[in-house]
Tab-separated table of C-alpha atoms in Angstrom:
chain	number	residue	atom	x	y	z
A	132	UNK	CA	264.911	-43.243	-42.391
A	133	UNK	CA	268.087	-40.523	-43.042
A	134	UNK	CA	268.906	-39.914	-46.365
A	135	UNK	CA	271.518	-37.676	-47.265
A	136	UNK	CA	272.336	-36.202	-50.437
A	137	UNK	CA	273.452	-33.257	-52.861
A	138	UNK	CA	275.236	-31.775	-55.502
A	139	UNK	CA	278.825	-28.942	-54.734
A	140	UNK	CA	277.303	-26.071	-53.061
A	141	UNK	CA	274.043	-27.598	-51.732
A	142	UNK	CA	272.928	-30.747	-48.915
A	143	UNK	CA	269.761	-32.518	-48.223
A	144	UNK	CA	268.670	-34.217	-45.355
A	145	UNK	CA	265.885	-36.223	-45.363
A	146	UNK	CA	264.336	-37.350	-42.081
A	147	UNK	CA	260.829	-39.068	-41.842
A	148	UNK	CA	260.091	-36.982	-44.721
A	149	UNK	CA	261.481	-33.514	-43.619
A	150	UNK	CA	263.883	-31.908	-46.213
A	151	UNK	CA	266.085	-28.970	-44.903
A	152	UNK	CA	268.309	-27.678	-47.527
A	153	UNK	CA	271.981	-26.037	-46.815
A	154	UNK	CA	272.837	-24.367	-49.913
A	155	UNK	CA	274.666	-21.018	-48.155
A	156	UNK	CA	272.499	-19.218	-50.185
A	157	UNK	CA	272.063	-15.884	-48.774
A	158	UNK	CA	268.772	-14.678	-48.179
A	159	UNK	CA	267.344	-10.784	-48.185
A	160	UNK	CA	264.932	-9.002	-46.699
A	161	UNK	CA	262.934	-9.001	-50.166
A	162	UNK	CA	263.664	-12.598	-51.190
A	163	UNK	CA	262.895	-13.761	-47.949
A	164	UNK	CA	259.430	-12.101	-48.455
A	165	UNK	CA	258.974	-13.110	-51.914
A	166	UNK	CA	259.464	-16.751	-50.649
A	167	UNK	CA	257.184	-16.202	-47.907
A	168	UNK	CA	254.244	-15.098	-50.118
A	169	UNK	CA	254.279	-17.563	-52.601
A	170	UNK	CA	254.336	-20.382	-49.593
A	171	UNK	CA	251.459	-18.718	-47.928
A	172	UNK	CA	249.544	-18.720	-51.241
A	173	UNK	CA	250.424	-21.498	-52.446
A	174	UNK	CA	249.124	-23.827	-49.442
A	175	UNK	CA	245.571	-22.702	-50.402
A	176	UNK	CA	246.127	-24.359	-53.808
A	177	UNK	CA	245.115	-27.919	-53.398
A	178	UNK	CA	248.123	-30.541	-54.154
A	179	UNK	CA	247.046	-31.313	-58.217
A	180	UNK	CA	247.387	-27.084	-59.481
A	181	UNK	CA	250.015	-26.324	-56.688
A	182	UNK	CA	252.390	-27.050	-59.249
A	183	UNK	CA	250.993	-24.653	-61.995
A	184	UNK	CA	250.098	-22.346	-59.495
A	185	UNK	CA	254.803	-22.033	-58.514
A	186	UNK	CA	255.504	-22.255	-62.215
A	187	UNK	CA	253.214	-18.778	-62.719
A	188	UNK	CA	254.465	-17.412	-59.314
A	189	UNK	CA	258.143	-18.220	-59.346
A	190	UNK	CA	258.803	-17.890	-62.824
A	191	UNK	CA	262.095	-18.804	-64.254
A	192	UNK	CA	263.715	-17.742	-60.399
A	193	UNK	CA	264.652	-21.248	-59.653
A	194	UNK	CA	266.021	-20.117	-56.258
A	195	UNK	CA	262.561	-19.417	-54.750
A	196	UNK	CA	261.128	-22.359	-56.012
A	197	UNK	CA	263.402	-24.050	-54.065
A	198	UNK	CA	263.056	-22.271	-50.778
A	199	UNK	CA	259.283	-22.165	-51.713
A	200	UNK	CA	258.984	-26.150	-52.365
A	201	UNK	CA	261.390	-26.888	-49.369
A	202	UNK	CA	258.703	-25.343	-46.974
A	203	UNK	CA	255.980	-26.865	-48.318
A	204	UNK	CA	257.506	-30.198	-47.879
A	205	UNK	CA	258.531	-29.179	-44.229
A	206	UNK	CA	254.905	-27.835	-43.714
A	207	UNK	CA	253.195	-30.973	-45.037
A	208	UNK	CA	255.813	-33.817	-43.641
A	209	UNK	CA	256.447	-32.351	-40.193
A	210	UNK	CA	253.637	-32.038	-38.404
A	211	UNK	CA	254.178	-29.687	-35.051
A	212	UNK	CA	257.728	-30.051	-35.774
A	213	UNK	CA	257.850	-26.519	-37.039
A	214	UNK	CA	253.774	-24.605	-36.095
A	215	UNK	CA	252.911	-22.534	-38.689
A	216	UNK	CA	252.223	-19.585	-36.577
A	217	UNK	CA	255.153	-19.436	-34.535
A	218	UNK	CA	256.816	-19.506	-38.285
A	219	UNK	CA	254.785	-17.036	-40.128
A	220	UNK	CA	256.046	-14.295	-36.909
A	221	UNK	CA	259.508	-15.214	-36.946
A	222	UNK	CA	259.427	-15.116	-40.746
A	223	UNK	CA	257.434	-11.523	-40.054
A	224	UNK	CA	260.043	-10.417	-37.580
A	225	UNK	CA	263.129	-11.328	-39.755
A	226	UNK	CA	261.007	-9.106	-42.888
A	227	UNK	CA	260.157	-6.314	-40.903
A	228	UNK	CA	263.705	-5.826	-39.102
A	229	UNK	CA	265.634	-6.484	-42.274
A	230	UNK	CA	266.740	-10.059	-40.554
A	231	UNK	CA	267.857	-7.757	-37.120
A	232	UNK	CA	265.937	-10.053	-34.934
A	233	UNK	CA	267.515	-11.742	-31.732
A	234	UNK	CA	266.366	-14.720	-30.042
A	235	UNK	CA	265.333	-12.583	-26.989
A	236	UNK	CA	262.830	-10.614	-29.438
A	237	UNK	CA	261.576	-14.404	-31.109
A	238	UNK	CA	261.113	-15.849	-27.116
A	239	UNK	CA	258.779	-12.112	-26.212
A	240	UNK	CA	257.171	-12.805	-29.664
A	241	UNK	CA	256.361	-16.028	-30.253
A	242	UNK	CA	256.570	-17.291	-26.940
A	243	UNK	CA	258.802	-20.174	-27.650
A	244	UNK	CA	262.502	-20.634	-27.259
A	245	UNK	CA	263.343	-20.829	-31.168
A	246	UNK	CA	265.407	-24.785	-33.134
A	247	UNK	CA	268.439	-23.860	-33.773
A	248	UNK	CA	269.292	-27.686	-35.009
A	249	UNK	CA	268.693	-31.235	-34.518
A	250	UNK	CA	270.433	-34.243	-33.362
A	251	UNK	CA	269.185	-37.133	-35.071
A	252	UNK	CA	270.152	-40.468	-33.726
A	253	UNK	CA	271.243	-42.924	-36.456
A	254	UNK	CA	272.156	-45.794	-34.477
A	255	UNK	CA	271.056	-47.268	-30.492
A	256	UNK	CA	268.123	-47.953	-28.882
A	257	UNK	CA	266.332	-44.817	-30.521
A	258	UNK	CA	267.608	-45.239	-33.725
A	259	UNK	CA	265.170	-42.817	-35.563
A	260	UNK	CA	264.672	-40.097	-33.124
A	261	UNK	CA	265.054	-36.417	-33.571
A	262	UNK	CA	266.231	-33.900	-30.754
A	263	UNK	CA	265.955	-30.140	-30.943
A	264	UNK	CA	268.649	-27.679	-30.221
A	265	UNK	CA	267.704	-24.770	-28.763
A	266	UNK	CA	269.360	-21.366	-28.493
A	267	UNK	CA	271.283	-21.954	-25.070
A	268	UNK	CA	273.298	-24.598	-23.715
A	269	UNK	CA	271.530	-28.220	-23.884
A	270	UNK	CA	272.396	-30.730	-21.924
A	271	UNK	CA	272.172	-34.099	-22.345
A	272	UNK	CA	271.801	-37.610	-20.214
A	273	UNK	CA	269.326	-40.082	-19.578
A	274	UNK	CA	267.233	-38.150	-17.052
A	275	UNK	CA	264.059	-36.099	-17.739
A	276	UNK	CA	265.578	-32.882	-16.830
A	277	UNK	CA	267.947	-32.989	-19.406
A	278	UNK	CA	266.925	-30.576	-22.279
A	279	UNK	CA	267.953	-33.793	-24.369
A	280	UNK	CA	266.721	-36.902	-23.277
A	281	UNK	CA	268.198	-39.845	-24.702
A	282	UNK	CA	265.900	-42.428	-21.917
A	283	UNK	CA	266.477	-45.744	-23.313
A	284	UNK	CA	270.355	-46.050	-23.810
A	285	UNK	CA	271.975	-47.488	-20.051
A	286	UNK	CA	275.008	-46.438	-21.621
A	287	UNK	CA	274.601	-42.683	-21.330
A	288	UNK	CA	275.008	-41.125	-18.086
A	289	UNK	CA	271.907	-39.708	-16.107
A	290	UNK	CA	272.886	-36.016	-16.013
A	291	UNK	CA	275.326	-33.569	-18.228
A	292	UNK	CA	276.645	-36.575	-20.581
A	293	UNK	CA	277.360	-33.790	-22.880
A	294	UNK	CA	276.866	-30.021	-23.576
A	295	UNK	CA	275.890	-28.920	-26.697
A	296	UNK	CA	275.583	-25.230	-27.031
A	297	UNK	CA	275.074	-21.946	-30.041
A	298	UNK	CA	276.759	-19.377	-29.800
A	299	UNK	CA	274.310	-16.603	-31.418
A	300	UNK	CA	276.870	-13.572	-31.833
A	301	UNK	CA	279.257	-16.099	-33.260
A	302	UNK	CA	276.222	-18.354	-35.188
A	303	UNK	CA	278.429	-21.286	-34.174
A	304	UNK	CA	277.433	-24.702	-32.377
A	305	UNK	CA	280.133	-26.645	-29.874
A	306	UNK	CA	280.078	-29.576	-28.426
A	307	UNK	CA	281.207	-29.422	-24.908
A	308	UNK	CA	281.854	-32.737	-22.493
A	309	UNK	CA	279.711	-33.258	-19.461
A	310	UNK	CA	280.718	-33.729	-15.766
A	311	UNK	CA	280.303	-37.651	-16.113
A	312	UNK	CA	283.108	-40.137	-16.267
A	313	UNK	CA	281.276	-41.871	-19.369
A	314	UNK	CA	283.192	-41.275	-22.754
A	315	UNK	CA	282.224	-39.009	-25.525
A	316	UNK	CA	283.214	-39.280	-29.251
A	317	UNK	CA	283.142	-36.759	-32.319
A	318	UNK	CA	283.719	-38.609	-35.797
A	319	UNK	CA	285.351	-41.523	-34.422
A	320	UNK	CA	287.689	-39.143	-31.796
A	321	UNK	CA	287.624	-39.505	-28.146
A	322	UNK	CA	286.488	-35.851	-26.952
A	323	UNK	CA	287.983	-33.991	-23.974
A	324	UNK	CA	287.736	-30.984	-24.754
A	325	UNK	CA	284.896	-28.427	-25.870
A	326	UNK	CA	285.446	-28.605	-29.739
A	327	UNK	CA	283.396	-27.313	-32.674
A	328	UNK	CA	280.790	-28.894	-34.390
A	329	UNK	CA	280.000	-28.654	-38.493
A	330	UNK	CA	276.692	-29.952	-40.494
A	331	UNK	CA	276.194	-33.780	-40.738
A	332	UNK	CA	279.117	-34.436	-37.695
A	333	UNK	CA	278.753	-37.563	-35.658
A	334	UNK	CA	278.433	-37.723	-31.966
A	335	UNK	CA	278.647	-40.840	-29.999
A	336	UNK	CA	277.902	-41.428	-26.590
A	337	UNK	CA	276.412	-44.968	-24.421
A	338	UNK	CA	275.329	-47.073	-27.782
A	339	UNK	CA	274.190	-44.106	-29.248
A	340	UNK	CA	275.265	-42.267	-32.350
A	341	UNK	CA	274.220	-39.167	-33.279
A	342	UNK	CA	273.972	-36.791	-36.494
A	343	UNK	CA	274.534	-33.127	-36.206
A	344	UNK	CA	271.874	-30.948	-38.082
A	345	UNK	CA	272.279	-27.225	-37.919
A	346	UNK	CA	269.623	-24.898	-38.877
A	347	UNK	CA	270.984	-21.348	-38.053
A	348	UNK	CA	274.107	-21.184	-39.862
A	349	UNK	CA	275.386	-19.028	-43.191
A	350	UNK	CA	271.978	-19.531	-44.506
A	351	UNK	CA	269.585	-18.733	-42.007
A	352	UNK	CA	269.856	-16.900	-38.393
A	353	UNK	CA	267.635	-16.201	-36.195
């Protein structure tokens, strides 16, 4: 199930239970470990006084609650979609470095190439599915190889579809068409050239569609 809401200023999407907020609320070094204390602690609080536990903690700073209650519900509703560990050491890193970490630093680290969005299809034969975006180019097609694999729509071509890559000096995302003669949309527009891509924009391709979901951005980089 997607949901997607919000109020000016601040989005939620909701996706088999994951929340990931886009406020544009910028984070420090101090907040940043504020927030990560209070999440560490408060996941050895069982479920009934984990709420007593953030009122004490958090205090009137509604802001950290936030952050602090988002990753708790990311934690507990994801599964492996974010490990823990790889998490705590990027969190560590971005502390530590006063947020000067690079994705070549996070890869020697934590010895993973770090999300740096989702698509999540919304309509096709895998209506439901999430794919990660990684820091690099992805490509995407039917095949295996591809970094995204969209297998069960005959509609998308085998290899290179489409190219969607993140720019990390720029903290920008673009979508970028494949080598195939197979026809690639962005919010209803045929796309023919590499082009831009915002929060919550819709990709088409085959019988799939596709919903944009950035998680570096003006909040968060890696």
């Amino acid at each position: 199930m997607l949901v997607a809401s919000g109020t000016e200023g601040s989005l939620r999407l909701e996706v088999r239970g994951l929340v990931v907020w886009g406020s544009g609320m910028a984070m420090t070094a101090e907040s940043w470990q504020l927030v990560k204390s209070i999440f560490q602690a408060a996941l050895e609080h069982d479920a009934a006084n984990r709420g007593a536990y953030l009122d004490a903690a958090c205090g009137a700073d509604a802001a950290v609650r936030r952050e602090v209650e988002s990753l708790i519900a990311s934690h507990e509703s994801a599964g492996s979609f974010i490990e823990l560990p790889a998490f705590q050491a990027a969190a560590n890193l971005i502390v530590d470095g006063a947020a000067e970490a690079t994705i070549s630093s996070l890869r020697k680290s934590i010895g993973v190439d770090p999300v740096v969005g989702w698509l999540v299809c919304v309509q096709g034969p895998d209506c439901g599915q999430d794919y990660r975006i990684r820091s690099r180019r992805n490509f995407i097609g039917r095949s295996p190889e591809m970094d995204i694999c969209i297998a069960s729509d005959r509609g998308v071509s085998r290899n290179k579809h489409a190219i969607i890559s993140y720019d990390r000096k720029k903290n920008a995302f673009k979508l970028i068409p494949g080598g195939s003669n197979s026809l690639l949309y962005l919010n209803d527009e045929e796309l023919e050239v590499p082009s831009p891509i915002q929060s919550y924009d819709r990709i088409e391709l085959g019988e799939t569609e596709l919903v944009f979901v950035p998680f570096c951005g003006a909040r968060f980089q890696w």
